[in-house]
């Protein structure tokens, strides 16, 4: 039976609601496997699309695992939404898989950890040496406290890929405008002004979904240090919502709209539209995530580059989703063996050479030039201990709050101080049980 303590009962209800309501389907149909139940069978669930870098790598890992262990992998492809909606019920039964991919964060993996539905895998981490392959900021999302807050002392998952937000630049558009790719924030602003002077709205943005909120948080991170991140994300100290970091972020975002760096109708634009405006050359700059990288390789008909946000030691990003082992798994040792195979350099290289961001690849194994650029940027952020997670993570439902409040800001219905006050009130309410 799952362990639910009095202390986490209230937040368990909130998190459970987030698991049910807040999910977005990322991958396709259920796939069938064998009905065999045996100690020589590993039941594996994940929700990566067949053409994704991760699925390609994990398919190879399945072949290696079956050859080396003699066991059979019974794989079922689930959708993100299927796993999110059914996790609490399925994992508390004998229908639980032995290993599954699950989303990182307090309201997802943290919730499962706090209720005892996924196993403490700390002994396996020590046995296989996985901690040595993961930078500290990648470990944060894999370790949770007894209340399900990330950054704790106990390992509940292992990521084998990463993700981050940077700045995509259309190199051909820059050359046509007589501009250089900026290396400092002052140069970045000069470039934005130069494009506006030429009648071009430089930043692809979307206020109806995540991109605008991620830009807002990046502007705060540019003024912040690691302690700010720990306070905001890990509840170490109260967050000052009228302090220098968040005030600068909100006021600067308003200036970006006022100065024409962002389209005036940004509040109604969705992420797909913003990405397409970069792909078709309409907007020469896009602040967004590494998850666009493979698509831009395939669809953008011009030379482009991805760099970390200029003059910022901190960047949005984290580990990718986690391998977690259900507490009711029948074959935990097989699960650990499979995880270990996915951490091998040759499997990591498949992720890296197919547009993903591996966490433990050998640089010499990355033969694709564009992929090498992506991984070098990610590794530079890791070297600075720069991964700083995402702005909506601290509280269930905070994503919708950020979208709503920033829409109010950019449409002019409220000022920066009011926006931050509203955000702060919702943040305080949503994190009260964690602090």
PDB file of C-alpha atoms in Angstrom, residues 261-435:
ATOM      1  CA  UNK A 261      11.289  43.631 -29.933  1.00  0.00           C
ATOM      2  CA  UNK A 262       8.205  41.410 -29.512  1.00  0.00           C
ATOM      3  CA  UNK A 263       5.019  41.578 -31.588  1.00  0.00           C
ATOM      4  CA  UNK A 264       2.181  43.574 -30.050  1.00  0.00           C
ATOM      5  CA  UNK A 265      -0.209  40.612 -30.417  1.00  0.00           C
ATOM      6  CA  UNK A 266       2.098  38.251 -28.506  1.00  0.00           C
ATOM      7  CA  UNK A 267      -0.544  37.445 -25.881  1.00  0.00           C
ATOM      8  CA  UNK A 268      -2.535  35.337 -28.362  1.00  0.00           C
ATOM      9  CA  UNK A 269       0.414  33.582 -30.049  1.00  0.00           C
ATOM     10  CA  UNK A 270       1.102  29.893 -29.334  1.00  0.00           C
ATOM     11  CA  UNK A 271       4.447  28.124 -29.137  1.00  0.00           C
ATOM     12  CA  UNK A 272       4.014  26.374 -32.485  1.00  0.00           C
ATOM     13  CA  UNK A 273       3.409  29.709 -34.198  1.00  0.00           C
ATOM     14  CA  UNK A 274       6.504  31.213 -32.601  1.00  0.00           C
ATOM     15  CA  UNK A 275       8.645  28.280 -33.706  1.00  0.00           C
ATOM     16  CA  UNK A 276       7.285  28.446 -37.235  1.00  0.00           C
ATOM     17  CA  UNK A 277       8.030  32.179 -37.414  1.00  0.00           C
ATOM     18  CA  UNK A 278      11.674  31.314 -36.793  1.00  0.00           C
ATOM     19  CA  UNK A 279      11.624  28.398 -39.246  1.00  0.00           C
ATOM     20  CA  UNK A 280      10.164  30.512 -42.059  1.00  0.00           C
ATOM     21  CA  UNK A 281      12.588  33.384 -41.441  1.00  0.00           C
ATOM     22  CA  UNK A 282      10.021  35.913 -40.237  1.00  0.00           C
ATOM     23  CA  UNK A 283      11.705  36.353 -36.843  1.00  0.00           C
ATOM     24  CA  UNK A 284      15.521  36.108 -36.707  1.00  0.00           C
ATOM     25  CA  UNK A 285      15.796  35.268 -32.969  1.00  0.00           C
ATOM     26  CA  UNK A 286      13.981  32.739 -30.783  1.00  0.00           C
ATOM     27  CA  UNK A 287      14.586  32.203 -27.057  1.00  0.00           C
ATOM     28  CA  UNK A 288      13.484  28.617 -26.493  1.00  0.00           C
ATOM     29  CA  UNK A 289      14.493  25.082 -25.737  1.00  0.00           C
ATOM     30  CA  UNK A 290      16.750  22.396 -27.108  1.00  0.00           C
ATOM     31  CA  UNK A 291      13.619  20.370 -27.902  1.00  0.00           C
ATOM     32  CA  UNK A 292      13.275  22.483 -31.085  1.00  0.00           C
ATOM     33  CA  UNK A 293      16.774  21.603 -32.258  1.00  0.00           C
ATOM     34  CA  UNK A 294      16.016  18.503 -34.303  1.00  0.00           C
ATOM     35  CA  UNK A 295      13.052  20.153 -35.967  1.00  0.00           C
ATOM     36  CA  UNK A 296      15.073  23.200 -36.941  1.00  0.00           C
ATOM     37  CA  UNK A 297      17.749  20.928 -38.421  1.00  0.00           C
ATOM     38  CA  UNK A 298      15.081  19.315 -40.591  1.00  0.00           C
ATOM     39  CA  UNK A 299      12.935  22.340 -41.498  1.00  0.00           C
ATOM     40  CA  UNK A 300      14.897  25.592 -41.291  1.00  0.00           C
ATOM     41  CA  UNK A 301      16.282  26.352 -44.734  1.00  0.00           C
ATOM     42  CA  UNK A 302      19.106  28.587 -43.523  1.00  0.00           C
ATOM     43  CA  UNK A 303      22.174  28.501 -41.312  1.00  0.00           C
ATOM     44  CA  UNK A 304      21.445  29.042 -37.634  1.00  0.00           C
ATOM     45  CA  UNK A 305      23.080  28.620 -34.263  1.00  0.00           C
ATOM     46  CA  UNK A 306      22.011  28.106 -30.649  1.00  0.00           C
ATOM     47  CA  UNK A 307      23.851  29.895 -27.850  1.00  0.00           C
ATOM     48  CA  UNK A 308      23.323  30.363 -24.120  1.00  0.00           C
ATOM     49  CA  UNK A 309      21.588  33.619 -23.153  1.00  0.00           C
ATOM     50  CA  UNK A 310      24.296  36.309 -23.235  1.00  0.00           C
ATOM     51  CA  UNK A 311      25.926  37.465 -19.988  1.00  0.00           C
ATOM     52  CA  UNK A 312      23.911  35.025 -17.875  1.00  0.00           C
ATOM     53  CA  UNK A 313      25.529  32.332 -15.768  1.00  0.00           C
ATOM     54  CA  UNK A 314      22.139  30.689 -15.286  1.00  0.00           C
ATOM     55  CA  UNK A 315      19.856  29.153 -17.895  1.00  0.00           C
ATOM     56  CA  UNK A 316      16.494  27.444 -17.856  1.00  0.00           C
ATOM     57  CA  UNK A 317      16.858  23.715 -18.158  1.00  0.00           C
ATOM     58  CA  UNK A 318      17.153  20.475 -16.282  1.00  0.00           C
ATOM     59  CA  UNK A 319      17.660  16.824 -16.694  1.00  0.00           C
ATOM     60  CA  UNK A 320      15.271  15.136 -19.026  1.00  0.00           C
ATOM     61  CA  UNK A 321      12.576  12.857 -17.669  1.00  0.00           C
ATOM     62  CA  UNK A 322      13.565  10.087 -15.306  1.00  0.00           C
ATOM     63  CA  UNK A 323      13.827   6.353 -15.328  1.00  0.00           C
ATOM     64  CA  UNK A 324      11.908   5.374 -12.192  1.00  0.00           C
ATOM     65  CA  UNK A 325      11.440   1.924 -10.682  1.00  0.00           C
ATOM     66  CA  UNK A 326       7.994   1.293  -9.165  1.00  0.00           C
ATOM     67  CA  UNK A 327       8.029   0.040  -5.590  1.00  0.00           C
ATOM     68  CA  UNK A 328       5.837  -2.869  -6.745  1.00  0.00           C
ATOM     69  CA  UNK A 329       8.144  -3.789  -9.631  1.00  0.00           C
ATOM     70  CA  UNK A 330       8.675  -7.542  -9.918  1.00  0.00           C
ATOM     71  CA  UNK A 331      12.197  -7.291 -11.370  1.00  0.00           C
ATOM     72  CA  UNK A 332      14.045  -4.338  -9.908  1.00  0.00           C
ATOM     73  CA  UNK A 333      17.492  -5.767 -10.598  1.00  0.00           C
ATOM     74  CA  UNK A 334      16.690  -6.108 -14.292  1.00  0.00           C
ATOM     75  CA  UNK A 335      15.492  -2.505 -14.259  1.00  0.00           C
ATOM     76  CA  UNK A 336      18.820  -1.356 -12.831  1.00  0.00           C
ATOM     77  CA  UNK A 337      20.714  -3.316 -15.477  1.00  0.00           C
ATOM     78  CA  UNK A 338      18.680  -1.649 -18.222  1.00  0.00           C
ATOM     79  CA  UNK A 339      19.228   1.837 -16.770  1.00  0.00           C
ATOM     80  CA  UNK A 340      22.944   1.159 -16.686  1.00  0.00           C
ATOM     81  CA  UNK A 341      22.989   0.196 -20.360  1.00  0.00           C
ATOM     82  CA  UNK A 342      21.263   3.477 -21.283  1.00  0.00           C
ATOM     83  CA  UNK A 343      24.083   5.337 -19.514  1.00  0.00           C
ATOM     84  CA  UNK A 344      26.817   3.690 -21.593  1.00  0.00           C
ATOM     85  CA  UNK A 345      28.756   5.949 -23.973  1.00  0.00           C
ATOM     86  CA  UNK A 346      27.623   4.080 -27.080  1.00  0.00           C
ATOM     87  CA  UNK A 347      23.928   4.488 -26.144  1.00  0.00           C
ATOM     88  CA  UNK A 348      24.476   8.092 -25.087  1.00  0.00           C
ATOM     89  CA  UNK A 349      26.093   8.733 -28.477  1.00  0.00           C
ATOM     90  CA  UNK A 350      22.906   7.661 -30.248  1.00  0.00           C
ATOM     91  CA  UNK A 351      21.000  10.320 -28.301  1.00  0.00           C
ATOM     92  CA  UNK A 352      23.658  12.891 -29.145  1.00  0.00           C
ATOM     93  CA  UNK A 353      23.880  12.123 -32.848  1.00  0.00           C
ATOM     94  CA  UNK A 354      20.119  12.320 -33.313  1.00  0.00           C
ATOM     95  CA  UNK A 355      19.431  15.790 -31.925  1.00  0.00           C
ATOM     96  CA  UNK A 356      19.162  14.903 -28.239  1.00  0.00           C
ATOM     97  CA  UNK A 357      21.263  16.094 -25.319  1.00  0.00           C
ATOM     98  CA  UNK A 358      23.058  13.170 -23.658  1.00  0.00           C
ATOM     99  CA  UNK A 359      24.279  13.474 -20.087  1.00  0.00           C
ATOM    100  CA  UNK A 360      27.235  11.092 -20.265  1.00  0.00           C
ATOM    101  CA  UNK A 361      28.444  10.891 -23.871  1.00  0.00           C
ATOM    102  CA  UNK A 362      32.073  10.865 -24.943  1.00  0.00           C
ATOM    103  CA  UNK A 363      32.667  14.014 -27.056  1.00  0.00           C
ATOM    104  CA  UNK A 364      34.579  12.007 -29.665  1.00  0.00           C
ATOM    105  CA  UNK A 365      31.508   9.822 -30.214  1.00  0.00           C
ATOM    106  CA  UNK A 366      29.391  12.756 -31.397  1.00  0.00           C
ATOM    107  CA  UNK A 367      30.075  12.776 -35.102  1.00  0.00           C
ATOM    108  CA  UNK A 368      27.243  15.046 -36.239  1.00  0.00           C
ATOM    109  CA  UNK A 369      28.564  18.619 -36.395  1.00  0.00           C
ATOM    110  CA  UNK A 370      25.279  20.305 -35.518  1.00  0.00           C
ATOM    111  CA  UNK A 371      24.670  17.936 -32.614  1.00  0.00           C
ATOM    112  CA  UNK A 372      28.181  18.603 -31.323  1.00  0.00           C
ATOM    113  CA  UNK A 373      27.373  22.334 -31.212  1.00  0.00           C
ATOM    114  CA  UNK A 374      24.221  21.643 -29.204  1.00  0.00           C
ATOM    115  CA  UNK A 375      26.014  19.413 -26.711  1.00  0.00           C
ATOM    116  CA  UNK A 376      28.919  21.839 -26.327  1.00  0.00           C
ATOM    117  CA  UNK A 377      26.472  24.609 -25.393  1.00  0.00           C
ATOM    118  CA  UNK A 378      24.744  22.335 -22.876  1.00  0.00           C
ATOM    119  CA  UNK A 379      28.049  21.223 -21.368  1.00  0.00           C
ATOM    120  CA  UNK A 380      29.108  24.855 -21.001  1.00  0.00           C
ATOM    121  CA  UNK A 381      25.975  25.516 -18.960  1.00  0.00           C
ATOM    122  CA  UNK A 382      26.665  22.424 -16.837  1.00  0.00           C
ATOM    123  CA  UNK A 383      30.253  23.528 -16.237  1.00  0.00           C
ATOM    124  CA  UNK A 384      28.884  26.752 -14.727  1.00  0.00           C
ATOM    125  CA  UNK A 385      26.334  24.820 -12.639  1.00  0.00           C
ATOM    126  CA  UNK A 386      23.869  26.875 -14.626  1.00  0.00           C
ATOM    127  CA  UNK A 387      20.748  24.726 -15.063  1.00  0.00           C
ATOM    128  CA  UNK A 388      17.980  26.525 -13.181  1.00  0.00           C
ATOM    129  CA  UNK A 389      14.800  24.567 -13.944  1.00  0.00           C
ATOM    130  CA  UNK A 390      11.531  26.192 -15.130  1.00  0.00           C
ATOM    131  CA  UNK A 391       9.416  29.016 -13.724  1.00  0.00           C
ATOM    132  CA  UNK A 392       6.229  27.010 -13.214  1.00  0.00           C
ATOM    133  CA  UNK A 393       7.814  24.138 -11.287  1.00  0.00           C
ATOM    134  CA  UNK A 394       7.449  25.341  -7.685  1.00  0.00           C
ATOM    135  CA  UNK A 395       3.677  24.878  -7.459  1.00  0.00           C
ATOM    136  CA  UNK A 396       0.970  22.865  -9.172  1.00  0.00           C
ATOM    137  CA  UNK A 397      -1.008  25.058 -11.564  1.00  0.00           C
ATOM    138  CA  UNK A 398       1.568  27.859 -11.546  1.00  0.00           C
ATOM    139  CA  UNK A 399       2.085  27.482 -15.306  1.00  0.00           C
ATOM    140  CA  UNK A 400      -1.400  28.842 -15.997  1.00  0.00           C
ATOM    141  CA  UNK A 401      -0.845  31.663 -13.514  1.00  0.00           C
ATOM    142  CA  UNK A 402       2.333  32.773 -15.281  1.00  0.00           C
ATOM    143  CA  UNK A 403       0.655  32.713 -18.693  1.00  0.00           C
ATOM    144  CA  UNK A 404      -2.318  34.717 -17.425  1.00  0.00           C
ATOM    145  CA  UNK A 405      -0.346  37.344 -15.536  1.00  0.00           C
ATOM    146  CA  UNK A 406       2.183  37.943 -18.316  1.00  0.00           C
ATOM    147  CA  UNK A 407      -0.681  38.291 -20.790  1.00  0.00           C
ATOM    148  CA  UNK A 408      -2.033  41.026 -18.535  1.00  0.00           C
ATOM    149  CA  UNK A 409       1.369  42.687 -18.542  1.00  0.00           C
ATOM    150  CA  UNK A 410       1.992  42.664 -22.294  1.00  0.00           C
ATOM    151  CA  UNK A 411      -1.547  43.770 -23.161  1.00  0.00           C
ATOM    152  CA  UNK A 412      -1.164  46.742 -20.836  1.00  0.00           C
ATOM    153  CA  UNK A 413      -3.998  45.875 -18.461  1.00  0.00           C
ATOM    154  CA  UNK A 414      -1.612  45.813 -15.489  1.00  0.00           C
ATOM    155  CA  UNK A 415       1.838  47.168 -14.688  1.00  0.00           C
ATOM    156  CA  UNK A 416       4.964  45.304 -13.631  1.00  0.00           C
ATOM    157  CA  UNK A 417       4.430  45.850  -9.907  1.00  0.00           C
ATOM    158  CA  UNK A 418       0.870  44.505 -10.049  1.00  0.00           C
ATOM    159  CA  UNK A 419       1.961  41.563 -12.180  1.00  0.00           C
ATOM    160  CA  UNK A 420       4.630  40.574  -9.679  1.00  0.00           C
ATOM    161  CA  UNK A 421       2.260  41.054  -6.747  1.00  0.00           C
ATOM    162  CA  UNK A 422      -0.277  38.733  -8.374  1.00  0.00           C
ATOM    163  CA  UNK A 423       2.380  36.161  -9.231  1.00  0.00           C
ATOM    164  CA  UNK A 424       3.782  36.337  -5.726  1.00  0.00           C
ATOM    165  CA  UNK A 425       0.411  35.789  -4.065  1.00  0.00           C
ATOM    166  CA  UNK A 426      -0.269  32.683  -6.170  1.00  0.00           C
ATOM    167  CA  UNK A 427       3.276  31.395  -5.618  1.00  0.00           C
ATOM    168  CA  UNK A 428       3.005  31.798  -1.840  1.00  0.00           C
ATOM    169  CA  UNK A 429      -0.314  29.970  -1.733  1.00  0.00           C
ATOM    170  CA  UNK A 430       0.894  27.177  -3.993  1.00  0.00           C
ATOM    171  CA  UNK A 431       4.136  26.560  -2.088  1.00  0.00           C
ATOM    172  CA  UNK A 432       2.840  26.960   1.472  1.00  0.00           C
ATOM    173  CA  UNK A 433       2.838  23.206   2.131  1.00  0.00           C
ATOM    174  CA  UNK A 434       6.423  22.835   0.922  1.00  0.00           C
ATOM    175  CA  UNK A 435       8.006  25.570   3.006  1.00  0.00           C
TER     176      UNK A 435
END
